CSV table of C-alpha atoms in Angstrom, one decimal:
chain,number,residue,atom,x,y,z
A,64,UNK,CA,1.6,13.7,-38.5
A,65,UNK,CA,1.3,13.5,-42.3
A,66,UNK,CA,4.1,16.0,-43.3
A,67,UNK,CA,6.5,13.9,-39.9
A,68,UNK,CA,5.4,10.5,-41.7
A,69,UNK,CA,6.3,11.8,-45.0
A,70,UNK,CA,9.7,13.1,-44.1
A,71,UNK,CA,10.5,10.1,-42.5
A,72,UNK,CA,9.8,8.0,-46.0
A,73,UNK,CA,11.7,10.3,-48.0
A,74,UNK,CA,14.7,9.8,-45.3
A,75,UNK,CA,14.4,6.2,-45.1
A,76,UNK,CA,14.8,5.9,-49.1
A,77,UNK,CA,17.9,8.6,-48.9
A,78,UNK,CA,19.4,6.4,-46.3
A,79,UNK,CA,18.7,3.0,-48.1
A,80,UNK,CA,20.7,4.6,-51.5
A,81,UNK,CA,23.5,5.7,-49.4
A,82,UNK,CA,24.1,2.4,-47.5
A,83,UNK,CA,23.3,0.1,-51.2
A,84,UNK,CA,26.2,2.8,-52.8
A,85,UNK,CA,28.3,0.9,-50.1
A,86,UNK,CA,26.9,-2.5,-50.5
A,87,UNK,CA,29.9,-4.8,-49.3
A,88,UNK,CA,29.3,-2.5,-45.5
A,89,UNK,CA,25.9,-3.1,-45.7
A,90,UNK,CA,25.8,-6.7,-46.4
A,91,UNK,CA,28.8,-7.0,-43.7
A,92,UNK,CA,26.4,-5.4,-41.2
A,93,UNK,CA,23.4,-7.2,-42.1
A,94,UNK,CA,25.6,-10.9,-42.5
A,95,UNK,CA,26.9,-9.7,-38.9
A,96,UNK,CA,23.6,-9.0,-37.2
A,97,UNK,CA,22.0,-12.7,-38.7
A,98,UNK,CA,25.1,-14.3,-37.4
A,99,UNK,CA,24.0,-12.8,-33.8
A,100,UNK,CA,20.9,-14.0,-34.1
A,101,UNK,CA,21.9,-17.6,-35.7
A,102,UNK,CA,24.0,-17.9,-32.4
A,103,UNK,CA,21.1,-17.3,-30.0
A,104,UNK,CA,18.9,-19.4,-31.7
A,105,UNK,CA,21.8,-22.6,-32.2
A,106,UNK,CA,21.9,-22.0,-28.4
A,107,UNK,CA,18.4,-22.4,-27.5
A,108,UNK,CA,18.8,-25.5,-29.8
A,109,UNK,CA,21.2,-27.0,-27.6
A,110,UNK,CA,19.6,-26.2,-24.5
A,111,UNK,CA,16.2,-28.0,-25.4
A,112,UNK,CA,18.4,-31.0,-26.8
A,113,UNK,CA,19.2,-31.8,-23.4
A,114,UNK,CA,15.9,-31.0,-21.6
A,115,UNK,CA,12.3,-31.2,-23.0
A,116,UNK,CA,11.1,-28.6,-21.4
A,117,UNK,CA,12.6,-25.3,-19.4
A,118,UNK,CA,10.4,-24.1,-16.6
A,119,UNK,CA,7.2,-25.5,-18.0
A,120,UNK,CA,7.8,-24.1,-21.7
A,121,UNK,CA,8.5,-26.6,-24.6
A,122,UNK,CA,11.5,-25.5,-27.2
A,123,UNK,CA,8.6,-24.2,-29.3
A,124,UNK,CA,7.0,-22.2,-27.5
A,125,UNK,CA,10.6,-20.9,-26.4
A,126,UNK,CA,11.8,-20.9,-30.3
A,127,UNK,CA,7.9,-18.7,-30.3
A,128,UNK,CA,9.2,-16.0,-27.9
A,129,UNK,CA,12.4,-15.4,-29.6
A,130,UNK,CA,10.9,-15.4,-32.7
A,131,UNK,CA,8.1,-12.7,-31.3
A,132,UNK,CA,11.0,-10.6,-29.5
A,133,UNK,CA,12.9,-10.4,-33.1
A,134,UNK,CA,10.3,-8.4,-34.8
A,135,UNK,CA,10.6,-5.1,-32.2
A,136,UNK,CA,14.2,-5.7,-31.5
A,137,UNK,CA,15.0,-5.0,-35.0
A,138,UNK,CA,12.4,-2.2,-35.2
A,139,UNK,CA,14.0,-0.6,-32.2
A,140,UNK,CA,17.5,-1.3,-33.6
A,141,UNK,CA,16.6,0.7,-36.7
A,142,UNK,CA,15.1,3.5,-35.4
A,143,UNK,CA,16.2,4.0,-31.1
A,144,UNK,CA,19.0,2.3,-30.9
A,145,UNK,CA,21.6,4.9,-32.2
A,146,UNK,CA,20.1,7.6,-30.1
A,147,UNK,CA,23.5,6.4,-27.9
A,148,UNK,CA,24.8,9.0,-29.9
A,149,UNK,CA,23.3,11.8,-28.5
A,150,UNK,CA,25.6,12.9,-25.7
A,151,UNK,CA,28.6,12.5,-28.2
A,152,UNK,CA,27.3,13.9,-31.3
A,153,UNK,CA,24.5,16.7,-30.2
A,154,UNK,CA,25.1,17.6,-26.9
A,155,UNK,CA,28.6,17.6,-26.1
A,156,UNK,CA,29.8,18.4,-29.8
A,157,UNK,CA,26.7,21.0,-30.5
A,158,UNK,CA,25.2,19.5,-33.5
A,159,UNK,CA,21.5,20.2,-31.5
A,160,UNK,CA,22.2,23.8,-32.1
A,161,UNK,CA,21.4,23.0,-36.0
A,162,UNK,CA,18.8,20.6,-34.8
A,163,UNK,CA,16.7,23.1,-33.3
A,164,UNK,CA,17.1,25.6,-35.6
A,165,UNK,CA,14.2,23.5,-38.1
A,166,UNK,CA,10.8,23.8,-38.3
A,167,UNK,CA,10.3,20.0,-37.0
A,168,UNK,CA,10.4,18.1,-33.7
A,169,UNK,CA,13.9,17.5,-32.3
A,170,UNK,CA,13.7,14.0,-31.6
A,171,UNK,CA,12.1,13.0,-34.9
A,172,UNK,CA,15.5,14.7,-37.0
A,173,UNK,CA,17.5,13.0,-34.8
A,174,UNK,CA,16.1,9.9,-35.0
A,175,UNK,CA,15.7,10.4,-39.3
A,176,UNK,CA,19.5,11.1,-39.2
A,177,UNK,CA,20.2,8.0,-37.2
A,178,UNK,CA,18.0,5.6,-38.9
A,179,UNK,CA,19.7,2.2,-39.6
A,180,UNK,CA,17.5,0.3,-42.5
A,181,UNK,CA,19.6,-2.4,-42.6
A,182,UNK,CA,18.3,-3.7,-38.9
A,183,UNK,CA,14.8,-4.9,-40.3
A,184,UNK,CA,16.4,-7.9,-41.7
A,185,UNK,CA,15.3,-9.0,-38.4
A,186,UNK,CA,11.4,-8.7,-38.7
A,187,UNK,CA,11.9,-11.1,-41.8
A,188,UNK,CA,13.9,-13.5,-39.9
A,189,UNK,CA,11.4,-13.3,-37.1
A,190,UNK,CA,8.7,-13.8,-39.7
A,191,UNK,CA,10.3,-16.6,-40.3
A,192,UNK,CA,11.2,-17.9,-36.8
A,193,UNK,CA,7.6,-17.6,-35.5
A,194,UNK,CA,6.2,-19.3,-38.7
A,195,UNK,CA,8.6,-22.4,-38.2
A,196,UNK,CA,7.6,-22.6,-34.3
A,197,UNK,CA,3.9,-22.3,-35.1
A,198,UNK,CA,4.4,-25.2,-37.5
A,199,UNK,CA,6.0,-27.2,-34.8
A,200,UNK,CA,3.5,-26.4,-32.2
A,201,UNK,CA,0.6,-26.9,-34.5
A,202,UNK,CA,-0.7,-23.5,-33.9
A,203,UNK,CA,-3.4,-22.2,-35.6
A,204,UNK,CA,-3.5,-18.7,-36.2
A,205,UNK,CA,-7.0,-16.7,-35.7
A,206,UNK,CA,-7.7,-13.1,-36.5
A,207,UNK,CA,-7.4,-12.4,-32.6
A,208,UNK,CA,-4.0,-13.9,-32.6
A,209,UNK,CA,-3.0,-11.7,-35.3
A,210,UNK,CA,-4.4,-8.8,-33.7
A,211,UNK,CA,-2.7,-9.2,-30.2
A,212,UNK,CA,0.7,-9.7,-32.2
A,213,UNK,CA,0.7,-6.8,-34.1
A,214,UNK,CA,-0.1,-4.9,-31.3
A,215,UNK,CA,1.9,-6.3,-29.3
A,216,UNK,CA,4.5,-5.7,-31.6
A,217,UNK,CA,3.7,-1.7,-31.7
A,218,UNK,CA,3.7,-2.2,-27.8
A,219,UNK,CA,6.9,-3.3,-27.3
A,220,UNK,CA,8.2,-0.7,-30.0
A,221,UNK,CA,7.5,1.7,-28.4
A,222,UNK,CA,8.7,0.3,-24.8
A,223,UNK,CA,11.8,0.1,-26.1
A,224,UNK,CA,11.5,3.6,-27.6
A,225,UNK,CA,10.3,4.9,-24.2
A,226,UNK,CA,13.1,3.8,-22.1
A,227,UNK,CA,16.0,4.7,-25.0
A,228,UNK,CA,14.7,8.0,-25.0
A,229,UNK,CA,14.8,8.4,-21.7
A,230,UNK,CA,17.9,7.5,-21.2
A,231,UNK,CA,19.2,9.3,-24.0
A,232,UNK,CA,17.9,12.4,-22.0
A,233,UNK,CA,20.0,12.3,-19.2
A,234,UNK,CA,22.8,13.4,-21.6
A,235,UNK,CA,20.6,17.0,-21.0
A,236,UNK,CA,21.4,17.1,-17.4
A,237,UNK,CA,25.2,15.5,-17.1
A,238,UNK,CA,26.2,17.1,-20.4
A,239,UNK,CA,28.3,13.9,-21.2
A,240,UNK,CA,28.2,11.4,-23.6
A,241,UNK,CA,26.8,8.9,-21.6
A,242,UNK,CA,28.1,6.0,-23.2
A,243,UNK,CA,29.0,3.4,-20.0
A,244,UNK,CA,24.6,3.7,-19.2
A,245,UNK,CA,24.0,2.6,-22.6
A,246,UNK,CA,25.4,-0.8,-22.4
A,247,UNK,CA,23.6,-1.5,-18.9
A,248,UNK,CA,20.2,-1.2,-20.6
A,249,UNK,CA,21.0,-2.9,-23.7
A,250,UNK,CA,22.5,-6.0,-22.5
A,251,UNK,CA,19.5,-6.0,-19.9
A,252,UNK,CA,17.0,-6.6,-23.2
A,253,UNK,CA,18.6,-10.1,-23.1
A,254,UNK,CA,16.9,-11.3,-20.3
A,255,UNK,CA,13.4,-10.7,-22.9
A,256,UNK,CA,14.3,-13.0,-24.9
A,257,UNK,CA,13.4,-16.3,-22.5
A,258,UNK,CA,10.2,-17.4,-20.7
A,259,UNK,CA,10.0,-14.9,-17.6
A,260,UNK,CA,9.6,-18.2,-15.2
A,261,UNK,CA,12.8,-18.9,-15.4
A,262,UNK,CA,13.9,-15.8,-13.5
A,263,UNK,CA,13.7,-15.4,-9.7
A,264,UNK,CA,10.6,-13.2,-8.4
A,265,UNK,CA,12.7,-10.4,-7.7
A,266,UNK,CA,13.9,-10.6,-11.5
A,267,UNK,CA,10.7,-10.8,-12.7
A,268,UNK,CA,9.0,-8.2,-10.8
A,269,UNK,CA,11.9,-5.8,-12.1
A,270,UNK,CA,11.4,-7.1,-15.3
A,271,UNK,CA,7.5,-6.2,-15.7
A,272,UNK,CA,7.1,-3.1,-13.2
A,273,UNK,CA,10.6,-1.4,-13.2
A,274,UNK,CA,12.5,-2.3,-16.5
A,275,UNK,CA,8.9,-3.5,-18.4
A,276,UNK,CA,11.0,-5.6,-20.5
A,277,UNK,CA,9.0,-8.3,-20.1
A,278,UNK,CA,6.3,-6.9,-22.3
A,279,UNK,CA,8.8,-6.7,-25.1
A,280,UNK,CA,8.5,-10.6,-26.0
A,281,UNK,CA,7.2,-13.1,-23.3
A,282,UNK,CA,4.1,-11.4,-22.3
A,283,UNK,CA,2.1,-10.8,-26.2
A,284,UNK,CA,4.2,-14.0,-27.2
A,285,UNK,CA,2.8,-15.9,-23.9
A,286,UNK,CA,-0.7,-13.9,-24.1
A,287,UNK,CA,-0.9,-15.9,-27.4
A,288,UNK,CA,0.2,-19.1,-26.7
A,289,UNK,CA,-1.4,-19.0,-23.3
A,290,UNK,CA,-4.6,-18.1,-21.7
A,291,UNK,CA,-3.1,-17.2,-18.2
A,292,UNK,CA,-1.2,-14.4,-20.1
A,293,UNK,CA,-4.1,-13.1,-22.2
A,294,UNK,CA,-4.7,-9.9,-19.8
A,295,UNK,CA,-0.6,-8.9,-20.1
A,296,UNK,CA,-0.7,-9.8,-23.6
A,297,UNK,CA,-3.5,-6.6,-24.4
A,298,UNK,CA,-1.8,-4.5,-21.6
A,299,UNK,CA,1.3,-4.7,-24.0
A,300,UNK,CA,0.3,-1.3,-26.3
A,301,UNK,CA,-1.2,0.4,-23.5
A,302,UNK,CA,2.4,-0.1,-21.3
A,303,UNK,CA,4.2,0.7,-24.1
A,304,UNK,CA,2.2,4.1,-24.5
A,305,UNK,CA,3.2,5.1,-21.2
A,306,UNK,CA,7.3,4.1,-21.3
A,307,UNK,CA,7.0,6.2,-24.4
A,308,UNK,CA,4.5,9.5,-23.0
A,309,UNK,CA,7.4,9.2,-19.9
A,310,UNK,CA,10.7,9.3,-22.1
A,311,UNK,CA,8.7,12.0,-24.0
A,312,UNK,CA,8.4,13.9,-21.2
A,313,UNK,CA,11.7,13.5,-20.0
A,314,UNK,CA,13.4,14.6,-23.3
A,315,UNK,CA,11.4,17.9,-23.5
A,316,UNK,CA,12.4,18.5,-19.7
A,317,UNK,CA,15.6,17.6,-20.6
A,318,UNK,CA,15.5,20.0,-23.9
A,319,UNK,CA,14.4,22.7,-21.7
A,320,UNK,CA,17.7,23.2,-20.0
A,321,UNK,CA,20.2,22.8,-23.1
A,322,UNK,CA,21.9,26.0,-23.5
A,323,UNK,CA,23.7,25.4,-26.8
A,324,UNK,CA,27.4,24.5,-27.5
A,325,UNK,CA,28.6,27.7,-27.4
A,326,UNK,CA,31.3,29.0,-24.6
């Protein structure tokens, strides 16, 4: 664990050098991705402007939940996100071949050699978000509060970790790159940005037991805000443990029956 966390430092500050030597790319990427985000948040705006309050929940405690679901979006951005290069790049092309040929877990290298630093400008801006909706709510933030964000944060981390890996393992069985699944999970992570209520039952029951989505925002960002969502709020980490044991498991099956790139 000590020697995989210190690898992964050393990477980070290779990778950070390389994308500063290119600064105008990486300030076009990280101007991009806060443009994104400006444009969800300036539609929220207008959506409260007409209505003062969307299925029970008050623009801040909506403005809350985004804020909350930035922090592991980016965090999943920088470090799961590219792992839609698998198929392509590893399996179909062969580059696992040199993967495996190093003394350290597969997924870890590939996931060092994906990294995108640039992402966590989102955790600041969701700093920022959550501060300016718990200023307009008149929230008060206790040392339990605290607690059930930051692991709620992990939590959701690590859901989204769970169910890229897993997906990214199915690239083992089809030996293709895999690319039209990607977008089907990733534009689903939309639907955590907003209050759960305002989705139909079926939605929401997908949302929390088959896609646990919901866990990535509304339910530690709700579980603070609200008592009602307390229990799902602490059941965040633990959830998230378990999307990421299953995707674990599935890579390593999936890793069992890669034969190499050779014919």
């Amino acid at each position: 664990m000590r020697r995989s966390l210190a690898l992964t430092l050393v990477y980070v500050a290779m990778l950070v050098k390389a994308r500063l030597s290119y600064r105008a790319d990486f300030l076009v990427q990280v101007g991009s991705d806060l443009l994104l985000q400006a444009v969800d948040l300036a539609f929220l705006a207008v959506v409260f402007s007409r209505v003062k309050a969307l299925a029970g929940w008050s623009f801040g405690e909506a403005l809350f939940i985004y804020g909350f679901f930035l922090i592991p979006f980016a965090l999943f951005n920088a470090s799961f996100a590219a792992l839609s290069d698998v198929g392509d790049r590893y399996v179909v092309r062969g580059e696992l071949d040199r993967v495996l040929t190093r003394p350290l877990g597969s997924l870890l290298q590939i996931q060092l050699e994906l990294l995108r630093p640039q992402a966590l400008n989102g955790v600041v801006l969701g700093l920022v978000v959550l501060a300016t909706a718990s200023v307009r709510l008149g929230f008060a933030w206790s040392a339990l509060s605290v607690l059930m964000a930051v692991l709620g944060v992990l939590g959701a981390w690590l859901v989204y970790g769970g169910l890229w890996v897993a997906v990214a393992s199915t690239s083992f069985w089809t030996q293709e790159r895999g690319i039209g699944v990607f977008p089907v999970f990733y534009n689903t992570i939309n639907f955590s940005r907003y209050p759960l209520t305002l989705y139909p039952a079926a939605l929401r029951f997908v949302l929390t037991f088959v896609l646990p989505y919901a866990f990535i925002a509304f339910y530690p960002a709700a579980g603070i805000l609200r008592a009602q969502y307390m229990l799902f709020g602490w059941l965040t980490l633990p959830v998230g443990l378990v999307v990421f044991g299953v995707g674990l498991l599935i890579w390593h099956q999936g890793l069992a029956r890669y034969e190499g790139a050779g014919s």
